[in-house]
Amino acid sequence: MDCNHLQDVRAKVVREITGLTEQQLNAKQRHDVWSIGQICHHLILSEGAFADAIEQGQKNDQESVVREKPIERTLDRSVKTDAPKNILPNDGPFQVSQILEGFEHSRRHFLRVIERISPEEDYTHKSVRHPKFGRLSIKQWIELLPYHETRHIEQIQELKADLSINV
């Protein structure tokens, strides 16, 4: 696992929200679109769900060959995906400090989970169901996280442009 890439992507998310006012963080262009704060809250909840899925997969004694899925398609924002209920953000309001603290906590938890994977362990043969891709190997669950965050960085950038936020 390339933890540097994971950290680089998170740093981009943090740069996108650093300097936002509470009003900017919680502004919504339309009622059916998430605010930047809600996007960030979703990322925090998602990282926790990814960590939980990886832990569940590690505990699974059954090993099977799972074919690799095209997880890079996560970056294609023309394909809309509804988030599962367990990772839907609440309405807020959010504060940047609260989001940054949530990012720190969820990342620490995620890293603790993947650090427990033995380097000798073949984590391509243990899998857990993903709501969009079906069964994903633990390896692909780990690889999916930066794709997911990158997708939402683009969403944040788009929302900032639509709201004329120049931070």
mmCIF file of C-alpha atoms in Angstrom:
data_model
loop_
_atom_site.group_PDB
_atom_site.id
_atom_site.type_symbol
_atom_site.label_atom_id
_atom_site.label_comp_id
_atom_site.label_asym_id
_atom_site.label_seq_id
_atom_site.Cartn_x
_atom_site.Cartn_y
_atom_site.Cartn_z
ATOM 1 C CA MET A 1 0.000 0.000 0.000
ATOM 2 C CA ASP A 2 1.352 3.386 -1.004
ATOM 3 C CA CYS A 3 0.633 5.416 2.127
ATOM 4 C CA ASN A 4 2.350 8.436 0.579
ATOM 5 C CA HIS A 5 -0.285 8.564 -2.170
ATOM 6 C CA LEU A 6 -3.010 8.204 0.433
ATOM 7 C CA GLN A 7 -1.532 11.103 2.426
ATOM 8 C CA ASP A 8 -1.044 13.245 -0.707
ATOM 9 C CA VAL A 9 -4.688 12.888 -1.663
ATOM 10 C CA ARG A 10 -5.822 13.746 1.874
ATOM 11 C CA ALA A 11 -3.545 16.799 1.856
ATOM 12 C CA LYS A 12 -5.345 17.976 -1.296
ATOM 13 C CA VAL A 13 -8.709 17.662 0.450
ATOM 14 C CA VAL A 14 -7.392 19.645 3.415
ATOM 15 C CA ARG A 15 -6.012 22.372 1.114
ATOM 16 C CA GLU A 16 -9.417 22.693 -0.533
ATOM 17 C CA ILE A 17 -11.169 23.462 2.755
ATOM 18 C CA THR A 18 -8.458 25.362 4.635
ATOM 19 C CA GLY A 19 -9.433 29.010 4.886
ATOM 20 C CA LEU A 20 -13.132 28.469 4.239
ATOM 21 C CA THR A 21 -15.534 30.309 6.489
ATOM 22 C CA GLU A 22 -18.269 28.393 8.259
ATOM 23 C CA GLN A 23 -20.752 29.958 5.844
ATOM 24 C CA GLN A 24 -18.745 28.783 2.810
ATOM 25 C CA LEU A 25 -18.297 25.296 4.267
ATOM 26 C CA ASN A 26 -22.051 24.939 4.771
ATOM 27 C CA ALA A 27 -23.329 26.779 1.677
ATOM 28 C CA LYS A 28 -25.546 24.828 -0.682
ATOM 29 C CA GLN A 29 -26.236 25.763 -4.252
ATOM 30 C CA ARG A 30 -29.402 23.652 -4.252
ATOM 31 C CA HIS A 31 -31.224 21.623 -1.617
ATOM 32 C CA ASP A 32 -30.416 18.350 -3.436
ATOM 33 C CA VAL A 33 -26.637 18.965 -3.519
ATOM 34 C CA TRP A 34 -24.297 18.422 -0.588
ATOM 35 C CA SER A 35 -22.395 21.321 0.944
ATOM 36 C CA ILE A 36 -18.595 21.154 1.150
ATOM 37 C CA GLY A 37 -18.995 20.320 4.838
ATOM 38 C CA GLN A 38 -21.326 17.445 3.997
ATOM 39 C CA ILE A 39 -18.894 16.131 1.375
ATOM 40 C CA CYS A 40 -16.140 16.167 3.999
ATOM 41 C CA HIS A 41 -18.369 14.502 6.593
ATOM 42 C CA HIS A 42 -19.147 11.813 3.989
ATOM 43 C CA LEU A 43 -15.397 11.274 3.457
ATOM 44 C CA ILE A 44 -14.889 10.824 7.203
ATOM 45 C CA LEU A 45 -17.753 8.331 7.445
ATOM 46 C CA SER A 46 -16.545 6.525 4.312
ATOM 47 C CA GLU A 47 -13.019 6.091 5.615
ATOM 48 C CA GLY A 48 -14.442 4.506 8.754
ATOM 49 C CA ALA A 49 -16.612 2.198 6.646
ATOM 50 C CA PHE A 50 -13.599 1.230 4.508
ATOM 51 C CA ALA A 51 -11.619 0.410 7.669
ATOM 52 C CA ASP A 52 -14.529 -1.667 8.992
ATOM 53 C CA ALA A 53 -14.791 -3.571 5.697
ATOM 54 C CA ILE A 54 -11.052 -4.295 5.700
ATOM 55 C CA GLU A 55 -11.234 -5.558 9.299
ATOM 56 C CA GLN A 56 -14.200 -7.748 8.388
ATOM 57 C CA GLY A 57 -12.280 -9.154 5.423
ATOM 58 C CA GLN A 58 -9.237 -9.915 7.564
ATOM 59 C CA LYS A 59 -11.384 -11.902 9.994
ATOM 60 C CA ASN A 60 -12.932 -13.900 7.173
ATOM 61 C CA ASP A 61 -11.319 -17.339 7.196
ATOM 62 C CA GLN A 62 -12.634 -18.167 3.749
ATOM 63 C CA GLU A 63 -10.258 -17.270 0.979
ATOM 64 C CA SER A 64 -11.333 -17.130 -2.620
ATOM 65 C CA VAL A 65 -10.070 -15.689 -5.848
ATOM 66 C CA VAL A 66 -11.846 -12.416 -6.519
ATOM 67 C CA ARG A 67 -11.323 -10.864 -9.896
ATOM 68 C CA GLU A 68 -10.057 -7.303 -9.895
ATOM 69 C CA LYS A 69 -12.747 -4.702 -10.435
ATOM 70 C CA PRO A 70 -12.309 -1.452 -12.396
ATOM 71 C CA ILE A 71 -12.217 0.710 -9.255
ATOM 72 C CA GLU A 72 -10.558 3.550 -11.178
ATOM 73 C CA ARG A 73 -14.016 4.180 -12.662
ATOM 74 C CA THR A 74 -14.783 5.834 -9.344
ATOM 75 C CA LEU A 75 -13.104 8.912 -10.834
ATOM 76 C CA ASP A 76 -15.757 9.159 -13.574
ATOM 77 C CA ARG A 77 -18.137 11.717 -12.114
ATOM 78 C CA SER A 78 -20.476 11.421 -15.099
ATOM 79 C CA VAL A 79 -21.604 8.184 -13.447
ATOM 80 C CA LYS A 80 -23.685 9.182 -10.441
ATOM 81 C CA THR A 81 -23.702 6.935 -7.404
ATOM 82 C CA ASP A 82 -25.917 7.211 -4.345
ATOM 83 C CA ALA A 83 -24.070 6.796 -1.071
ATOM 84 C CA PRO A 84 -25.248 3.986 1.212
ATOM 85 C CA LYS A 85 -27.221 5.204 4.226
ATOM 86 C CA ASN A 86 -24.426 4.435 6.696
ATOM 87 C CA ILE A 87 -22.134 6.985 5.025
ATOM 88 C CA LEU A 88 -24.663 9.728 4.293
ATOM 89 C CA PRO A 89 -23.613 12.992 5.943
ATOM 90 C CA ASN A 90 -25.835 14.840 8.337
ATOM 91 C CA ASP A 91 -27.056 18.356 7.549
ATOM 92 C CA GLY A 92 -24.485 20.149 9.691
ATOM 93 C CA PRO A 93 -23.627 22.900 10.227
ATOM 94 C CA PHE A 94 -19.954 22.019 10.177
ATOM 95 C CA GLN A 95 -16.814 23.877 11.181
ATOM 96 C CA VAL A 96 -13.452 23.492 9.446
ATOM 97 C CA SER A 97 -11.777 22.571 12.755
ATOM 98 C CA GLN A 98 -14.393 19.856 13.344
ATOM 99 C CA ILE A 99 -13.828 18.431 9.843
ATOM 100 C CA LEU A 100 -10.032 18.490 10.216
ATOM 101 C CA GLU A 101 -10.323 16.672 13.547
ATOM 102 C CA GLY A 102 -12.619 14.098 11.936
ATOM 103 C CA PHE A 103 -10.138 13.617 9.084
ATOM 104 C CA GLU A 104 -7.312 13.064 11.566
ATOM 105 C CA HIS A 105 -9.301 10.560 13.617
ATOM 106 C CA SER A 106 -10.586 8.562 10.622
ATOM 107 C CA ARG A 107 -7.135 8.423 9.018
ATOM 108 C CA ARG A 108 -5.469 7.224 12.235
ATOM 109 C CA HIS A 109 -8.076 4.476 12.512
ATOM 110 C CA PHE A 110 -7.680 3.478 8.841
ATOM 111 C CA LEU A 111 -3.879 3.341 9.089
ATOM 112 C CA ARG A 112 -4.050 1.246 12.285
ATOM 113 C CA VAL A 113 -6.267 -1.248 10.464
ATOM 114 C CA ILE A 114 -4.015 -1.596 7.419
ATOM 115 C CA GLU A 115 -0.857 -1.688 9.555
ATOM 116 C CA ARG A 116 -2.205 -4.900 11.108
ATOM 117 C CA ILE A 117 -2.043 -6.621 7.723
ATOM 118 C CA SER A 118 1.024 -8.818 7.726
ATOM 119 C CA PRO A 119 3.407 -8.160 4.804
ATOM 120 C CA GLU A 120 3.347 -11.905 4.150
ATOM 121 C CA GLU A 121 -0.446 -12.011 4.033
ATOM 122 C CA ASP A 122 -2.014 -12.352 0.592
ATOM 123 C CA TYR A 123 -4.824 -9.870 0.923
ATOM 124 C CA THR A 124 -5.936 -10.368 -2.672
ATOM 125 C CA HIS A 125 -7.827 -13.536 -1.673
ATOM 126 C CA LYS A 126 -9.866 -12.116 1.189
ATOM 127 C CA SER A 127 -12.844 -10.043 0.178
ATOM 128 C CA VAL A 128 -15.819 -8.068 1.391
ATOM 129 C CA ARG A 129 -18.855 -6.915 -0.547
ATOM 130 C CA HIS A 130 -18.814 -3.330 -1.807
ATOM 131 C CA PRO A 131 -22.185 -1.683 -2.590
ATOM 132 C CA LYS A 132 -21.155 -0.668 -6.125
ATOM 133 C CA PHE A 133 -18.454 -3.157 -7.172
ATOM 134 C CA GLY A 134 -19.623 -6.348 -5.477
ATOM 135 C CA ARG A 135 -16.911 -8.437 -3.818
ATOM 136 C CA LEU A 136 -13.658 -6.483 -3.541
ATOM 137 C CA SER A 137 -10.411 -7.880 -2.225
ATOM 138 C CA ILE A 138 -8.935 -6.182 0.815
ATOM 139 C CA LYS A 139 -6.204 -4.947 -1.532
ATOM 140 C CA GLN A 140 -8.763 -3.184 -3.709
ATOM 141 C CA TRP A 141 -10.618 -1.756 -0.704
ATOM 142 C CA ILE A 142 -7.353 -0.079 0.300
ATOM 143 C CA GLU A 143 -6.661 1.120 -3.249
ATOM 144 C CA LEU A 144 -10.204 2.484 -3.607
ATOM 145 C CA LEU A 145 -9.923 5.056 -0.807
ATOM 146 C CA PRO A 146 -7.745 7.604 -2.673
ATOM 147 C CA TYR A 147 -9.915 7.226 -5.802
ATOM 148 C CA HIS A 148 -12.986 7.962 -3.700
ATOM 149 C CA GLU A 149 -11.390 11.016 -2.096
ATOM 150 C CA THR A 150 -10.159 12.301 -5.470
ATOM 151 C CA ARG A 151 -13.689 12.044 -6.854
ATOM 152 C CA HIS A 152 -14.911 14.239 -4.012
ATOM 153 C CA ILE A 153 -12.014 16.711 -4.328
ATOM 154 C CA GLU A 154 -13.292 17.380 -7.842
ATOM 155 C CA GLN A 155 -16.806 17.788 -6.443
ATOM 156 C CA ILE A 156 -15.529 20.288 -3.842
ATOM 157 C CA GLN A 157 -13.624 22.251 -6.506
ATOM 158 C CA GLU A 158 -16.722 22.357 -8.696
ATOM 159 C CA LEU A 159 -18.879 23.520 -5.805
ATOM 160 C CA LYS A 160 -16.367 26.225 -4.848
ATOM 161 C CA ALA A 161 -16.393 27.496 -8.441
ATOM 162 C CA ASP A 162 -20.209 27.437 -8.589
ATOM 163 C CA LEU A 163 -20.399 29.363 -5.303
ATOM 164 C CA SER A 164 -17.610 31.772 -6.388
ATOM 165 C CA ILE A 165 -15.394 30.750 -3.465
ATOM 166 C CA ASN A 166 -11.806 31.774 -4.141
ATOM 167 C CA VAL A 167 -9.860 30.245 -1.273
#
